[in-house]
Short mmCIF file of N, CA and C and ligand atoms in Angstrom, two decimals:
data_model
loop_
_atom_site.label_atom_id
_atom_site.label_comp_id
_atom_site.label_asym_id
_atom_site.label_seq_id
_atom_site.Cartn_x
_atom_site.Cartn_y
_atom_site.Cartn_z
N UNK A 1 11.28 6.05 26.95
CA UNK A 1 11.71 6.14 25.42
C UNK A 1 10.92 5.13 24.63
N UNK A 2 10.22 5.41 23.49
CA UNK A 2 9.50 4.63 22.93
C UNK A 2 10.08 4.65 21.17
N UNK A 3 9.97 3.48 20.65
CA UNK A 3 10.39 3.47 19.37
C UNK A 3 9.16 2.91 18.53
N UNK A 4 8.87 3.63 17.49
CA UNK A 4 7.52 3.03 16.65
C UNK A 4 7.76 2.02 15.62
N UNK A 5 7.05 1.05 15.77
CA UNK A 5 7.45 0.13 14.72
C UNK A 5 6.10 -0.25 14.05
N UNK A 6 5.99 -0.91 12.94
CA UNK A 6 4.79 -1.59 12.08
C UNK A 6 4.93 -3.02 11.93
N UNK A 7 3.83 -3.58 11.82
CA UNK A 7 3.87 -5.19 11.51
C UNK A 7 2.50 -5.38 10.65
N UNK A 8 2.82 -5.89 9.33
CA UNK A 8 1.65 -5.99 8.60
C UNK A 8 1.28 -7.32 8.43
N UNK A 9 0.23 -7.73 8.57
CA UNK A 9 -0.30 -9.36 8.43
C UNK A 9 -1.36 -9.29 7.29
N UNK A 10 -0.97 -9.89 6.13
CA UNK A 10 -1.71 -10.13 4.83
C UNK A 10 -2.35 -11.22 4.88
N UNK A 11 -3.69 -11.35 4.51
CA UNK A 11 -4.49 -12.50 4.79
C UNK A 11 -5.14 -12.78 3.41
N UNK A 12 -5.47 -14.01 3.13
CA UNK A 12 -6.44 -14.43 1.94
C UNK A 12 -7.27 -15.73 2.69
N UNK A 13 -8.29 -16.02 1.83
CA UNK A 13 -8.97 -16.94 2.75
C UNK A 13 -8.30 -18.31 3.35
N UNK A 14 -8.38 -18.31 4.64
CA UNK A 14 -7.71 -19.37 5.32
C UNK A 14 -6.27 -19.37 5.35
N UNK A 15 -5.53 -18.33 4.85
CA UNK A 15 -4.17 -18.26 4.88
C UNK A 15 -3.71 -17.00 5.44
N UNK A 16 -2.34 -16.99 5.75
CA UNK A 16 -1.84 -15.57 6.24
C UNK A 16 -0.31 -15.69 5.57
N UNK A 17 -0.02 -14.52 4.97
CA UNK A 17 1.31 -14.51 4.51
C UNK A 17 2.36 -14.00 5.58
N UNK A 18 3.47 -14.77 5.65
CA UNK A 18 4.61 -14.45 6.61
C UNK A 18 5.82 -14.38 5.76
N UNK A 19 6.73 -13.75 6.49
CA UNK A 19 7.99 -13.69 5.76
C UNK A 19 9.07 -14.09 6.75
N UNK A 20 10.09 -14.92 6.28
CA UNK A 20 11.08 -15.45 7.12
C UNK A 20 12.23 -14.36 7.27
N UNK A 21 12.58 -13.74 8.23
CA UNK A 21 13.32 -12.58 8.38
C UNK A 21 14.81 -13.12 8.21
N UNK A 22 15.53 -12.44 7.32
CA UNK A 22 16.80 -13.05 6.75
C UNK A 22 17.93 -12.47 7.63
N UNK A 23 17.67 -11.22 8.14
CA UNK A 23 18.63 -10.58 8.60
C UNK A 23 18.26 -9.63 9.72
N UNK A 24 19.06 -9.17 10.70
CA UNK A 24 18.64 -7.96 11.74
C UNK A 24 17.72 -8.54 12.96
N UNK A 25 17.02 -7.77 13.27
CA UNK A 25 16.21 -8.17 14.75
C UNK A 25 15.21 -9.21 14.24
N UNK A 26 15.09 -10.44 15.02
CA UNK A 26 14.08 -11.43 14.68
C UNK A 26 14.49 -12.31 13.50
N UNK A 27 15.82 -12.37 13.16
CA UNK A 27 16.68 -13.23 12.25
C UNK A 27 16.13 -14.53 12.42
N UNK A 28 15.76 -15.23 11.65
CA UNK A 28 15.28 -16.70 11.46
C UNK A 28 14.02 -16.96 12.15
N UNK A 29 13.22 -15.92 12.26
CA UNK A 29 11.72 -16.23 12.50
C UNK A 29 10.84 -15.61 11.50
N UNK A 30 9.65 -16.52 11.43
CA UNK A 30 8.59 -16.01 10.65
C UNK A 30 8.06 -14.77 11.23
N UNK A 31 7.64 -13.74 10.57
CA UNK A 31 6.78 -12.70 11.10
C UNK A 31 5.96 -12.01 9.98
N UNK A 32 5.12 -11.11 10.45
CA UNK A 32 4.60 -10.09 9.45
C UNK A 32 5.67 -8.91 8.88
N UNK A 33 5.23 -8.31 8.10
CA UNK A 33 6.27 -7.40 7.45
C UNK A 33 6.03 -5.87 8.00
N UNK A 34 7.25 -5.41 8.33
CA UNK A 34 7.30 -4.10 9.17
C UNK A 34 8.67 -3.63 9.28
N UNK A 35 8.61 -2.58 10.11
CA UNK A 35 9.97 -1.93 10.46
C UNK A 35 9.80 -0.68 11.16
N UNK A 36 10.82 0.15 11.30
CA UNK A 36 10.72 1.52 11.97
C UNK A 36 9.93 2.62 11.18
N UNK A 37 9.16 3.35 12.06
CA UNK A 37 8.76 4.58 11.46
C UNK A 37 9.92 5.65 11.40
N UNK A 38 9.75 6.19 10.20
CA UNK A 38 10.81 7.27 10.01
C UNK A 38 10.28 8.65 10.15
N UNK A 39 11.43 9.33 10.34
CA UNK A 39 10.92 10.98 10.51
C UNK A 39 10.22 11.42 9.48
N UNK A 40 8.95 12.17 9.73
CA UNK A 40 8.36 12.79 8.51
C UNK A 40 7.20 11.96 7.79
N UNK A 41 7.05 10.50 8.43
CA UNK A 41 6.10 9.73 7.96
C UNK A 41 4.94 9.54 8.86
N UNK A 42 3.78 9.09 8.51
CA UNK A 42 2.88 8.73 9.59
C UNK A 42 3.14 7.21 9.87
N UNK A 43 2.52 6.67 10.79
CA UNK A 43 2.63 5.26 11.22
C UNK A 43 1.98 4.36 10.07
N UNK A 44 0.96 4.75 9.49
CA UNK A 44 0.31 4.16 8.24
C UNK A 44 1.19 4.08 7.08
N UNK A 45 1.72 5.37 6.81
CA UNK A 45 2.79 5.39 5.50
C UNK A 45 3.96 4.50 5.87
N UNK A 46 4.37 4.30 7.16
CA UNK A 46 5.40 3.36 7.37
C UNK A 46 5.19 2.13 7.03
N UNK A 47 3.95 1.81 7.47
CA UNK A 47 3.37 0.27 7.33
C UNK A 47 3.23 -0.13 5.92
N UNK A 48 2.74 1.05 5.06
CA UNK A 48 2.78 0.41 3.63
C UNK A 48 3.97 0.56 2.91
N UNK A 49 5.01 1.44 3.33
CA UNK A 49 6.35 1.43 2.66
C UNK A 49 7.10 0.10 3.13
N UNK A 50 7.12 -0.36 4.40
CA UNK A 50 7.92 -1.44 4.78
C UNK A 50 7.11 -2.72 4.16
N UNK A 51 5.79 -2.77 4.10
CA UNK A 51 5.26 -3.83 3.28
C UNK A 51 5.77 -3.99 1.93
N UNK A 52 5.69 -2.86 1.22
CA UNK A 52 6.30 -2.86 -0.29
C UNK A 52 7.60 -3.12 -0.13
N UNK A 53 8.59 -2.58 0.65
CA UNK A 53 10.14 -2.93 0.43
C UNK A 53 10.34 -4.43 0.85
N UNK A 54 9.44 -4.99 1.83
CA UNK A 54 9.78 -6.24 2.16
C UNK A 54 9.11 -7.35 1.42
N UNK A 55 8.14 -7.08 0.85
CA UNK A 55 7.11 -8.28 0.15
C UNK A 55 6.81 -7.87 -1.52
N UNK A 56 7.12 -6.48 -1.76
CA UNK A 56 6.63 -6.16 -2.92
C UNK A 56 5.12 -6.05 -3.15
N UNK A 57 4.45 -6.08 -2.06
CA UNK A 57 2.85 -5.97 -1.90
C UNK A 57 2.69 -4.62 -1.77
N UNK A 58 1.38 -4.13 -2.47
CA UNK A 58 0.84 -2.71 -2.04
C UNK A 58 -0.40 -2.84 -1.54
N UNK A 59 -0.81 -1.92 -0.62
CA UNK A 59 -2.17 -1.78 -0.11
C UNK A 59 -2.52 -0.76 0.18
N UNK A 60 -3.78 -0.30 -0.01
CA UNK A 60 -4.37 1.13 0.51
C UNK A 60 -5.43 0.87 1.39
N UNK A 61 -5.37 -0.46 1.87
CA UNK A 61 -6.72 -0.85 2.83
C UNK A 61 -6.07 -1.41 4.18
N UNK A 62 -4.95 -0.97 4.61
CA UNK A 62 -4.37 -1.39 5.89
C UNK A 62 -5.30 -1.08 7.13
N UNK A 63 -5.89 -1.96 7.93
CA UNK A 63 -6.75 -1.73 9.07
C UNK A 63 -5.81 -1.97 10.31
N UNK A 64 -5.63 -0.90 11.19
CA UNK A 64 -4.92 -1.16 12.47
C UNK A 64 -5.76 -2.22 13.37
N UNK A 65 -5.20 -3.29 13.59
CA UNK A 65 -5.94 -4.20 14.62
C UNK A 65 -5.28 -4.44 15.99
N UNK A 66 -4.10 -3.97 16.12
CA UNK A 66 -3.45 -4.28 17.38
C UNK A 66 -2.17 -3.43 17.62
N UNK A 67 -2.09 -3.20 19.03
CA UNK A 67 -1.00 -2.32 19.53
C UNK A 67 -0.30 -3.21 20.55
N UNK A 68 1.22 -3.44 20.43
CA UNK A 68 1.90 -4.08 21.44
C UNK A 68 3.01 -3.31 21.79
N UNK A 69 3.13 -3.35 23.23
CA UNK A 69 4.46 -2.63 23.63
C UNK A 69 5.37 -3.78 24.11
N UNK A 70 6.69 -3.79 23.64
CA UNK A 70 7.62 -4.83 24.04
C UNK A 70 8.77 -3.96 24.68
N UNK A 71 8.86 -4.78 25.94
CA UNK A 71 10.11 -4.19 26.66
C UNK A 71 11.11 -5.47 26.80
N UNK A 72 12.35 -5.30 26.87
CA UNK A 72 13.44 -6.22 27.07
C UNK A 72 14.30 -5.76 28.23
N UNK A 73 14.40 -6.66 29.31
CA UNK A 73 15.09 -6.64 30.33
C UNK A 73 16.34 -5.84 30.14
N UNK A 74 16.64 -4.82 30.83
CA UNK A 74 18.07 -4.15 30.63
C UNK A 74 17.99 -3.00 29.55
N UNK A 75 17.06 -2.82 28.72
CA UNK A 75 16.86 -2.13 27.61
C UNK A 75 15.77 -1.04 27.95
N UNK A 76 16.12 0.29 28.30
CA UNK A 76 14.98 1.35 28.52
C UNK A 76 14.18 1.47 27.27
N UNK A 77 14.46 1.24 26.22
CA UNK A 77 13.47 1.60 25.12
C UNK A 77 12.58 0.43 24.99
N UNK A 78 11.25 1.22 24.81
CA UNK A 78 9.96 0.33 24.59
C UNK A 78 9.78 0.27 23.04
N UNK A 79 9.51 -0.95 22.32
CA UNK A 79 9.08 -1.07 21.17
C UNK A 79 7.70 -0.83 21.13
N UNK A 80 7.07 0.24 20.36
CA UNK A 80 5.62 0.25 20.21
C UNK A 80 5.09 -0.15 18.89
N UNK A 81 4.70 -1.44 18.85
CA UNK A 81 4.46 -2.01 17.63
C UNK A 81 3.10 -1.87 17.13
N UNK A 82 2.73 -1.18 16.10
CA UNK A 82 1.33 -1.09 15.49
C UNK A 82 1.14 -2.21 14.41
N UNK A 83 0.14 -2.92 14.75
CA UNK A 83 -0.21 -4.16 13.85
C UNK A 83 -1.31 -3.79 12.86
N UNK A 84 -1.17 -4.06 11.75
CA UNK A 84 -2.14 -3.75 10.61
C UNK A 84 -2.41 -5.05 9.90
N UNK A 85 -3.74 -5.12 9.33
CA UNK A 85 -3.90 -6.36 8.41
C UNK A 85 -4.84 -5.88 7.26
N UNK A 86 -4.87 -6.75 6.22
CA UNK A 86 -5.80 -6.44 5.04
C UNK A 86 -5.61 -7.72 4.26
N UNK A 87 -6.96 -7.79 3.61
CA UNK A 87 -6.87 -9.10 2.72
C UNK A 87 -6.94 -8.49 1.21
N UNK A 88 -6.84 -6.96 0.95
CA UNK A 88 -6.85 -6.36 -0.23
C UNK A 88 -5.56 -5.80 -0.63
N UNK A 89 -4.89 -6.47 -1.43
CA UNK A 89 -3.50 -5.94 -1.93
C UNK A 89 -3.22 -6.29 -3.42
N UNK A 90 -2.06 -5.69 -3.77
CA UNK A 90 -1.93 -5.89 -5.01
C UNK A 90 -0.35 -6.42 -5.33
N UNK A 91 -0.27 -7.13 -6.13
CA UNK A 91 1.37 -7.60 -6.50
C UNK A 91 1.30 -9.05 -6.01
N UNK A 92 2.52 -9.57 -6.28
CA UNK A 92 2.92 -11.02 -5.92
C UNK A 92 3.99 -11.04 -4.90
N UNK A 93 3.86 -11.66 -3.78
CA UNK A 93 4.70 -11.71 -2.75
C UNK A 93 6.16 -12.07 -3.43
N UNK A 94 7.08 -11.34 -3.13
CA UNK A 94 8.42 -11.41 -3.76
C UNK A 94 9.70 -11.34 -2.74
N UNK A 95 10.49 -12.25 -2.72
CA UNK A 95 11.58 -12.13 -1.77
C UNK A 95 12.54 -10.97 -1.65
N UNK A 96 12.81 -10.40 -0.65
CA UNK A 96 13.51 -9.08 -0.67
C UNK A 96 14.79 -9.73 0.14
N UNK A 97 15.56 -8.53 0.40
CA UNK A 97 16.97 -8.87 1.16
C UNK A 97 16.50 -9.15 2.64
N UNK A 98 15.61 -8.70 3.04
CA UNK A 98 15.02 -8.79 4.38
C UNK A 98 14.17 -10.09 4.65
N UNK A 99 13.35 -10.31 3.68
CA UNK A 99 12.25 -11.39 3.91
C UNK A 99 11.89 -12.35 2.81
N UNK A 100 11.75 -13.70 3.18
CA UNK A 100 11.36 -14.54 2.23
C UNK A 100 9.89 -14.91 2.60
N UNK A 101 8.92 -14.31 1.70
CA UNK A 101 7.39 -14.73 1.75
C UNK A 101 6.79 -16.12 1.82
N UNK A 102 5.98 -16.41 2.36
CA UNK A 102 5.33 -17.57 2.11
C UNK A 102 3.91 -17.73 2.77
N UNK A 103 3.02 -18.16 2.00
CA UNK A 103 1.74 -18.42 2.65
C UNK A 103 1.61 -19.61 3.48
N UNK A 104 0.75 -19.27 4.75
CA UNK A 104 0.61 -20.40 5.64
C UNK A 104 -0.96 -20.62 5.90
N UNK A 105 -1.26 -22.00 5.83
CA UNK A 105 -2.64 -22.12 6.40
C UNK A 105 -2.77 -21.60 7.81
N UNK A 106 -4.05 -21.18 8.10
CA UNK A 106 -4.17 -20.64 9.50
C UNK A 106 -4.01 -21.63 10.43
N UNK A 107 -4.21 -22.89 10.12
CA UNK A 107 -4.04 -24.10 10.94
C UNK A 107 -2.61 -24.63 11.14
N UNK A 108 -1.85 -24.14 10.27
CA UNK A 108 -0.26 -24.52 10.12
C UNK A 108 0.68 -23.40 10.49
N UNK A 109 0.14 -22.43 11.23
CA UNK A 109 1.18 -21.17 11.69
C UNK A 109 2.44 -21.69 12.24
N UNK A 110 3.66 -21.50 11.82
CA UNK A 110 4.57 -22.04 12.50
C UNK A 110 5.10 -21.37 13.78
N UNK A 111 4.29 -21.32 14.98
CA UNK A 111 4.47 -20.55 15.94
C UNK A 111 5.82 -20.93 16.63
N UNK A 112 6.43 -22.20 16.52
CA UNK A 112 7.55 -22.63 17.06
C UNK A 112 8.91 -21.70 16.44
N UNK A 113 8.68 -21.31 15.33
CA UNK A 113 9.74 -20.56 14.63
C UNK A 113 9.21 -18.96 14.47
N UNK A 114 8.58 -18.56 15.44
CA UNK A 114 8.20 -17.15 15.60
C UNK A 114 8.33 -16.71 16.83
N UNK A 115 8.36 -15.14 17.17
CA UNK A 115 8.34 -14.75 18.31
C UNK A 115 7.38 -15.22 19.47
N UNK A 116 7.84 -15.53 20.69
CA UNK A 116 6.98 -16.31 21.48
C UNK A 116 5.64 -15.72 21.88
N UNK A 117 5.60 -14.26 21.68
CA UNK A 117 4.17 -13.48 21.93
C UNK A 117 3.23 -13.77 20.87
N UNK A 118 3.59 -14.38 19.64
CA UNK A 118 2.67 -14.38 18.55
C UNK A 118 1.61 -15.47 18.81
N UNK A 119 1.78 -16.60 19.43
CA UNK A 119 0.74 -17.53 19.56
C UNK A 119 -0.31 -17.06 20.46
N UNK A 120 0.05 -16.04 21.36
CA UNK A 120 -1.01 -15.63 22.33
C UNK A 120 -1.81 -14.66 21.51
N UNK A 121 -1.33 -13.74 20.60
CA UNK A 121 -2.23 -12.60 20.02
C UNK A 121 -2.85 -13.09 18.68
N UNK A 122 -2.19 -13.78 18.01
CA UNK A 122 -2.57 -14.38 16.60
C UNK A 122 -4.13 -14.99 16.69
N UNK A 123 -4.55 -15.70 17.75
CA UNK A 123 -5.95 -15.98 17.56
C UNK A 123 -6.92 -14.66 17.64
N UNK A 124 -6.60 -13.56 18.17
CA UNK A 124 -7.20 -12.32 18.41
C UNK A 124 -7.24 -11.68 16.70
N UNK A 125 -6.05 -11.69 16.34
CA UNK A 125 -5.94 -10.99 15.01
C UNK A 125 -6.79 -12.00 13.97
N UNK A 126 -6.65 -13.43 14.04
CA UNK A 126 -7.51 -14.13 13.17
C UNK A 126 -8.93 -14.15 13.27
N UNK A 127 -9.25 -13.76 14.39
CA UNK A 127 -10.88 -13.56 14.60
C UNK A 127 -11.36 -12.39 14.37
N UNK A 128 -10.35 -11.43 14.06
CA UNK A 128 -10.79 -9.91 13.68
C UNK A 128 -11.13 -9.12 14.98
N UNK A 129 -10.50 -9.54 16.21
CA UNK A 129 -10.73 -8.66 17.33
C UNK A 129 -9.53 -7.78 17.59
N UNK A 130 -9.71 -6.52 17.91
CA UNK A 130 -8.66 -5.61 18.04
C UNK A 130 -8.13 -5.92 19.60
N UNK A 131 -7.02 -5.52 19.70
CA UNK A 131 -6.26 -5.97 20.94
C UNK A 131 -5.14 -4.95 21.26
N UNK A 132 -4.78 -4.93 22.57
CA UNK A 132 -3.72 -4.21 23.02
C UNK A 132 -2.94 -5.10 23.91
N UNK A 133 -1.58 -5.10 23.95
CA UNK A 133 -0.80 -6.11 24.72
C UNK A 133 0.45 -5.44 25.27
N UNK A 134 1.20 -6.01 26.25
CA UNK A 134 2.43 -5.65 26.72
C UNK A 134 2.93 -7.05 26.91
N UNK A 135 4.40 -6.89 26.52
CA UNK A 135 5.13 -8.21 26.75
C UNK A 135 6.65 -7.84 27.52
N UNK A 136 7.06 -8.31 28.60
CA UNK A 136 8.36 -8.00 28.96
C UNK A 136 9.05 -9.39 28.76
N UNK A 137 10.21 -9.32 27.77
CA UNK A 137 10.99 -10.24 27.55
C UNK A 137 12.47 -10.35 28.22
N UNK A 138 12.82 -11.42 28.72
CA UNK A 138 14.33 -11.66 29.07
C UNK A 138 14.81 -12.53 27.77
N UNK A 139 15.90 -11.60 27.17
CA UNK A 139 16.36 -12.09 26.01
C UNK A 139 15.31 -12.21 24.81
N UNK A 140 15.41 -13.07 23.73
CA UNK A 140 14.49 -13.17 22.92
C UNK A 140 13.60 -14.38 23.07
N UNK A 141 13.88 -15.18 23.99
CA UNK A 141 13.01 -16.41 23.83
C UNK A 141 12.04 -16.44 25.19
N UNK A 142 12.23 -15.48 26.15
CA UNK A 142 11.41 -15.79 27.38
C UNK A 142 10.56 -14.64 27.80
N UNK A 143 9.29 -14.83 27.93
CA UNK A 143 8.38 -13.81 28.31
C UNK A 143 8.17 -13.94 29.60
N UNK A 144 8.59 -12.84 30.54
CA UNK A 144 8.41 -12.68 32.04
C UNK A 144 7.10 -12.26 32.68
N UNK A 145 6.61 -11.16 31.68
CA UNK A 145 5.35 -10.62 32.15
C UNK A 145 4.64 -10.27 30.97
N UNK A 146 2.95 -10.30 30.76
CA UNK A 146 2.43 -10.02 29.91
C UNK A 146 1.04 -9.65 30.21
N UNK A 147 0.39 -8.64 29.39
CA UNK A 147 -1.02 -8.40 29.31
C UNK A 147 -1.60 -8.35 28.10
N UNK A 148 -2.68 -8.89 27.88
CA UNK A 148 -3.21 -8.63 26.56
C UNK A 148 -4.73 -8.62 26.63
N UNK A 149 -5.28 -7.60 25.99
CA UNK A 149 -6.84 -7.42 26.22
C UNK A 149 -7.46 -6.88 24.92
N UNK A 150 -8.53 -7.45 24.84
CA UNK A 150 -9.50 -7.14 23.60
C UNK A 150 -9.87 -5.57 23.83
N UNK A 151 -9.90 -4.69 22.67
CA UNK A 151 -10.59 -3.51 22.84
C UNK A 151 -11.26 -3.23 21.67
N UNK A 152 -12.13 -2.28 21.92
CA UNK A 152 -13.31 -1.64 20.87
C UNK A 152 -12.53 -0.99 19.92
N UNK A 153 -11.59 -0.15 20.24
CA UNK A 153 -10.84 0.91 19.37
C UNK A 153 -9.43 1.06 19.90
N UNK A 154 -8.44 1.30 19.12
CA UNK A 154 -7.03 1.56 19.54
C UNK A 154 -6.57 2.89 19.74
P1 6OG B 201 13.01 -3.96 12.02
O1 6OG B 201 13.91 -3.80 13.25
O2 6OG B 201 13.74 -5.23 11.09
O3 6OG B 201 11.69 -4.24 12.51
N1 6OG B 201 8.65 -6.99 16.05
C1 6OG B 201 8.07 -8.05 16.64
N2 6OG B 201 6.98 -8.74 16.01
C2 6OG B 201 6.81 -9.74 16.84
N3 6OG B 201 5.72 -10.64 16.48
N4 6OG B 201 7.21 -10.13 18.18
C3 6OG B 201 8.04 -9.16 18.85
O4 6OG B 201 8.41 -9.57 20.05
C4 6OG B 201 8.68 -8.16 17.89
N5 6OG B 201 9.41 -7.29 18.16
C5 6OG B 201 9.70 -6.54 17.15
C6 6OG B 201 8.47 -5.31 14.48
C7 6OG B 201 11.43 -5.14 13.44
C8 6OG B 201 9.97 -5.96 12.91
O5 6OG B 201 9.74 -6.85 13.83
C9 6OG B 201 8.61 -6.64 14.66
C10 6OG B 201 8.79 -5.04 13.04
O6 6OG B 201 7.95 -5.40 12.10
C11 6OG B 201 9.54 -8.83 20.65
O7 6OG B 201 13.14 -2.84 11.18
#
């Protein structure tokens, strides 16, 4: 059983935009913008929609850079997260009911307040390297197993 999700990371020179998740899955953690792919939309359409809903930003330039499968002990559902990035966007980051956006210098990314997988693959994202990963979680804080590979295409 797989559930498709999106995650969008917006950049500008030496900075990345993250949102503080205010409710739901991942509450209290900084993350990119995204959510579930709905029936009748493509993964890219979902990525754009969630980006706009959560940050008020629009982009027609999202590039897929990563694909990560997350499994949680005791849960048969695998989360298949499609990670996109762009530096071309329109609008001003605006707080939504889900997310409070904030720019971070790439040297000051708040990994302590993010999902524990992020510090492993962010260096690949930040260097423009495409990647595929798998993380098995016990609860929301502990990674039991992981794979992470650079790929030429997703
Ligand atoms: P909603 O359920 O709120 O979308 N997501 C994760 N992101 C990271 N960095 N690490 C994880 O490790 C994640 N699990 C899920 C995908 C959830 C949002 O959170 C992302 C979606 O953007 C377990 O609709």
